[in-house]
Coordinates of C-alpha atoms in Angstrom, one line a residue:
M1 CA 17.1 20.1 -9.0
L2 CA 13.3 19.2 -9.0
R3 CA 11.5 20.0 -5.8
Q4 CA 8.2 18.6 -4.8
P5 CA 5.6 21.3 -3.9
V6 CA 4.3 21.4 -0.5
R7 CA 0.5 20.8 -0.5
F8 CA -1.6 21.1 2.6
V9 CA -4.4 18.7 2.5
R10 CA -7.1 18.4 5.3
L11 CA -9.0 15.1 6.0
M12 CA -12.5 15.6 5.0
R13 CA -15.3 14.0 3.3
L14 CA -15.6 14.9 -0.4
Q15 CA -18.7 14.4 -2.6
S16 CA -18.1 12.2 -5.4
T17 CA -20.3 11.8 -8.5
T18 CA -17.8 9.6 -10.4
Y19 CA -16.9 6.7 -8.2
S20 CA -18.7 4.4 -5.8
P21 CA -18.7 5.5 -2.2
V22 CA -16.6 3.8 0.6
S23 CA -18.2 2.5 3.8
S24 CA -18.9 5.3 6.4
H25 CA -17.1 3.6 9.2
I26 CA -13.7 4.1 7.4
L27 CA -11.3 6.7 8.7
R28 CA -10.6 8.7 5.6
R29 CA -6.9 9.1 4.6
A30 CA -6.4 11.2 1.5
Y31 CA -4.2 9.8 -1.3
A32 CA -2.6 13.2 -1.9
E33 CA -1.3 13.2 1.6
Y34 CA 0.8 10.1 0.7
H35 CA 1.7 11.1 -2.8
F36 CA 3.2 14.5 -1.9
P37 CA 6.1 14.4 0.8
G38 CA 5.4 17.9 2.1
N39 CA 2.5 16.4 4.1
R40 CA 4.4 13.4 5.4
A41 CA 4.2 14.4 9.1
E42 CA 0.4 15.0 8.7
S43 CA -0.2 11.7 7.2
L44 CA 1.8 10.0 10.1
E45 CA -0.5 11.6 12.7
H46 CA -2.7 8.5 12.8
S47 CA 0.1 6.3 13.9
Q48 CA 0.0 7.9 17.2
I49 CA -3.5 6.1 17.7
F50 CA -3.5 3.2 15.4
K51 CA -2.3 -0.2 16.2
I52 CA -0.2 -2.1 13.6
S53 CA -3.1 -4.2 12.5
Q54 CA -5.2 -1.2 11.9
A55 CA -2.6 0.5 9.7
I56 CA -2.2 -2.8 7.6
E57 CA -6.0 -3.3 7.3
Q58 CA -6.2 0.3 6.2
D59 CA -3.8 -0.4 3.3
H60 CA -5.7 -3.5 2.5
D61 CA -8.9 -1.5 2.3
E62 CA -7.2 1.0 0.0
L63 CA -6.0 -1.9 -2.3
R64 CA -9.5 -3.3 -2.4
D65 CA -10.8 0.1 -3.3
Y66 CA -8.3 0.6 -6.1
Y67 CA -9.0 -2.9 -7.5
S68 CA -12.8 -2.1 -7.5
R69 CA -12.4 1.2 -9.2
I70 CA -10.3 -0.4 -12.0
V71 CA -12.6 -3.2 -12.8
S72 CA -15.8 -1.3 -12.5
S73 CA -14.6 1.5 -15.0
N74 CA -14.7 1.6 -18.7
D75 CA -12.7 4.7 -18.9
H76 CA -9.0 3.9 -19.8
D77 CA -7.8 7.1 -18.2
V78 CA -9.4 6.4 -14.9
Q79 CA -8.3 2.7 -15.1
R80 CA -4.6 3.9 -15.7
R81 CA -4.7 6.4 -12.7
F82 CA -6.1 3.7 -10.4
Q83 CA -3.6 1.1 -11.8
N84 CA -0.7 3.5 -10.9
A85 CA -2.2 4.0 -7.4
F86 CA -2.5 0.3 -6.9
I87 CA 1.1 -0.5 -7.9
W88 CA 2.3 2.4 -5.9
E89 CA 0.4 1.3 -2.6
L90 CA 1.1 -2.4 -3.0
A91 CA 4.8 -2.1 -3.7
R92 CA 5.3 0.3 -0.7
H93 CA 3.1 -1.9 1.7
S94 CA 4.8 -5.1 0.8
I95 CA 8.4 -3.8 1.3
A96 CA 7.4 -2.2 4.6
E97 CA 5.8 -5.4 5.9
E98 CA 9.0 -7.3 5.0
L99 CA 11.3 -4.8 6.7
V100 CA 9.2 -4.0 9.8
V101 CA 6.3 -6.4 10.4
Y102 CA 7.8 -9.8 9.5
P103 CA 11.0 -9.4 11.7
S104 CA 8.7 -8.5 14.5
M105 CA 6.6 -11.5 13.9
E106 CA 9.6 -13.7 14.0
K107 CA 10.7 -12.3 17.4
V108 CA 7.4 -12.3 19.4
I109 CA 5.3 -15.1 18.0
P110 CA 6.2 -18.7 18.8
D111 CA 5.7 -19.8 15.1
G112 CA 6.6 -16.5 13.8
M113 CA 9.5 -17.5 11.6
Q114 CA 7.4 -20.1 9.8
R115 CA 4.5 -17.5 9.3
A116 CA 6.8 -14.9 8.0
D117 CA 8.5 -17.1 5.6
H118 CA 5.0 -18.2 4.4
D119 CA 4.0 -14.5 4.0
R120 CA 7.3 -13.8 2.1
A121 CA 6.7 -16.5 -0.3
E122 CA 3.1 -15.2 -1.0
H123 CA 4.7 -11.8 -1.4
Q124 CA 7.1 -13.0 -4.0
K125 CA 4.2 -14.5 -6.1
V126 CA 2.3 -11.3 -6.0
K127 CA 5.5 -9.2 -6.7
K128 CA 6.0 -11.1 -9.9
Q129 CA 2.3 -10.7 -10.9
L130 CA 2.6 -7.0 -10.0
Y131 CA 5.7 -6.7 -12.2
E132 CA 3.7 -8.1 -15.3
F133 CA 0.7 -6.0 -14.5
Q134 CA 2.7 -2.6 -14.3
K135 CA 3.9 -3.3 -17.8
L136 CA 0.4 -3.4 -19.2
R137 CA -2.0 -0.6 -20.2
P138 CA -5.7 -0.4 -20.0
G139 CA -7.1 -1.8 -23.2
D140 CA -4.4 -4.5 -23.5
Q141 CA -5.9 -7.9 -23.8
K142 CA -4.2 -9.1 -20.7
F143 CA -4.8 -6.1 -18.5
L144 CA -7.9 -7.1 -16.6
P145 CA -7.1 -11.0 -16.5
T146 CA -3.7 -10.2 -15.1
L147 CA -5.1 -7.9 -12.5
E148 CA -7.8 -10.3 -11.4
G149 CA -5.3 -13.2 -11.2
L150 CA -3.0 -11.0 -9.0
F151 CA -5.9 -9.9 -6.8
Q152 CA -7.2 -13.4 -6.1
D153 CA -3.8 -14.3 -4.6
L154 CA -3.6 -11.0 -2.8
K155 CA -7.0 -11.3 -1.4
H156 CA -6.1 -14.7 0.0
H157 CA -2.9 -13.4 1.5
M158 CA -4.7 -10.3 3.1
K159 CA -7.4 -12.5 4.6
E160 CA -4.7 -14.7 6.3
E161 CA -2.8 -11.8 7.5
E162 CA -6.0 -10.1 9.0
E163 CA -7.6 -13.2 10.6
E164 CA -4.4 -15.0 11.7
D165 CA -1.0 -13.3 11.7
L166 CA -2.2 -9.8 13.0
V167 CA -4.2 -11.4 15.7
K168 CA -1.3 -13.3 17.1
L169 CA 1.0 -10.3 16.5
E170 CA -1.3 -7.9 18.5
S171 CA -1.7 -10.4 21.4
A172 CA 2.1 -10.6 21.6
L173 CA 3.0 -7.1 21.3
G174 CA 0.5 -5.3 23.5
L175 CA -1.0 -1.7 22.7
T176 CA 2.2 0.4 23.3
R177 CA 4.6 -1.7 21.2
S178 CA 1.8 -2.2 18.6
K179 CA 1.6 1.7 18.2
E180 CA 5.4 2.0 18.0
L181 CA 5.6 -0.6 15.3
C182 CA 2.7 1.1 13.3
H183 CA 4.7 4.3 13.4
K184 CA 7.8 2.6 12.2
F185 CA 5.8 0.8 9.4
E186 CA 4.3 4.1 8.1
K187 CA 7.7 5.8 8.1
T188 CA 9.3 2.9 6.2
K189 CA 6.7 3.2 3.5
W190 CA 7.9 6.6 2.8
F191 CA 11.3 5.4 1.9
S192 CA 10.2 2.3 0.1
P193 CA 10.2 1.6 -3.7
T194 CA 7.0 2.5 -5.5
R195 CA 7.4 -0.2 -8.2
S196 CA 7.5 -4.0 -8.1
H197 CA 11.1 -5.4 -8.1
P198 CA 10.7 -9.1 -7.7
S199 CA 14.4 -10.0 -8.2
A200 CA 15.3 -7.8 -5.1
P201 CA 15.9 -9.6 -1.6
D202 CA 12.9 -10.2 0.6
K203 CA 14.8 -10.0 4.0
P204 CA 16.9 -7.4 5.9
P205 CA 19.6 -6.2 5.7
F206 CA 19.9 -6.8 2.0
E207 CA 16.3 -5.9 1.2
T208 CA 17.0 -2.6 3.0
V209 CA 19.9 -1.7 1.0
V210 CA 18.3 -2.5 -2.3
A211 CA 15.1 -0.7 -1.4
F212 CA 17.0 2.5 -0.5
M213 CA 18.9 2.2 -3.9
T214 CA 15.8 1.7 -6.0
A215 CA 13.3 4.0 -4.2
P216 CA 14.8 7.3 -5.5
I217 CA 14.5 6.1 -9.1
D218 CA 10.9 5.1 -8.5
K219 CA 10.0 8.4 -7.0
I220 CA 11.4 10.3 -10.0
R221 CA 9.2 8.2 -12.2
D222 CA 6.2 9.1 -9.8
L223 CA 6.7 12.8 -10.9
F224 CA 5.7 11.9 -14.3
T225 CA 3.0 9.4 -13.5
K226 CA -0.8 10.1 -13.6
F227 CA -2.6 9.4 -10.3
P228 CA -6.2 9.8 -9.3
D229 CA -7.3 13.4 -8.9
Y230 CA -7.8 14.1 -5.2
K231 CA -10.5 16.7 -5.9
S232 CA -12.6 14.1 -7.9
I233 CA -12.7 11.2 -5.4
K234 CA -13.6 10.3 -1.9
P235 CA -10.6 9.8 0.4
Y236 CA -10.4 6.2 1.7
G237 CA -8.5 4.3 4.3
G238 CA -8.9 1.7 7.0
K239 CA -10.9 0.9 10.1
S240 CA -10.8 3.7 12.7
P241 CA -9.4 2.7 16.2

């Protein structure tokens, strides 16, 4: 039986000479903490002070960062590593939103059901694009055009969430419930698939069942996947509370 090694990673600012820096106002969250389950509790500490909007915006910041690193590099190894990180983060983020955030929107926002259905439809489009992107390799003719098309739709979706959905959700939840939802969101990501599966259901309870069935297979693949080297990059993340 394969056992993932426990790795202890402290949040710190690392000097980078390879990649462009991230804004100084960002609360740094190391990629390695998320990739290695041994540090799960450590990576969840921020959910004690984060609101759900801050956690989601932090994920969005990471996705923007991964995209920027892919398109700004001519090194196929670097592109491949950040492609894997982009796929890994977007797949988990989308499933966690569908399992945790959208049901909450439906309950507490007057037009929450319509908003959640709209967001699920946008997710489904992005999932199909991500599924195609994850089959490509740097150097393929369709690699960058597929990513750029995907990111244009994703950028629109993230903007709507940050400026509309999350504003309404925070107002309806209040601080305590927002922090509780944030913690649930972060925990759910740990048990979510790390690849795009666009044919899977997009609503609980069926999505929950399928997610828990496919996640172990994806995580075995992760053991043999190249990700960005933590020592060679600056940690990144979302806005601090």
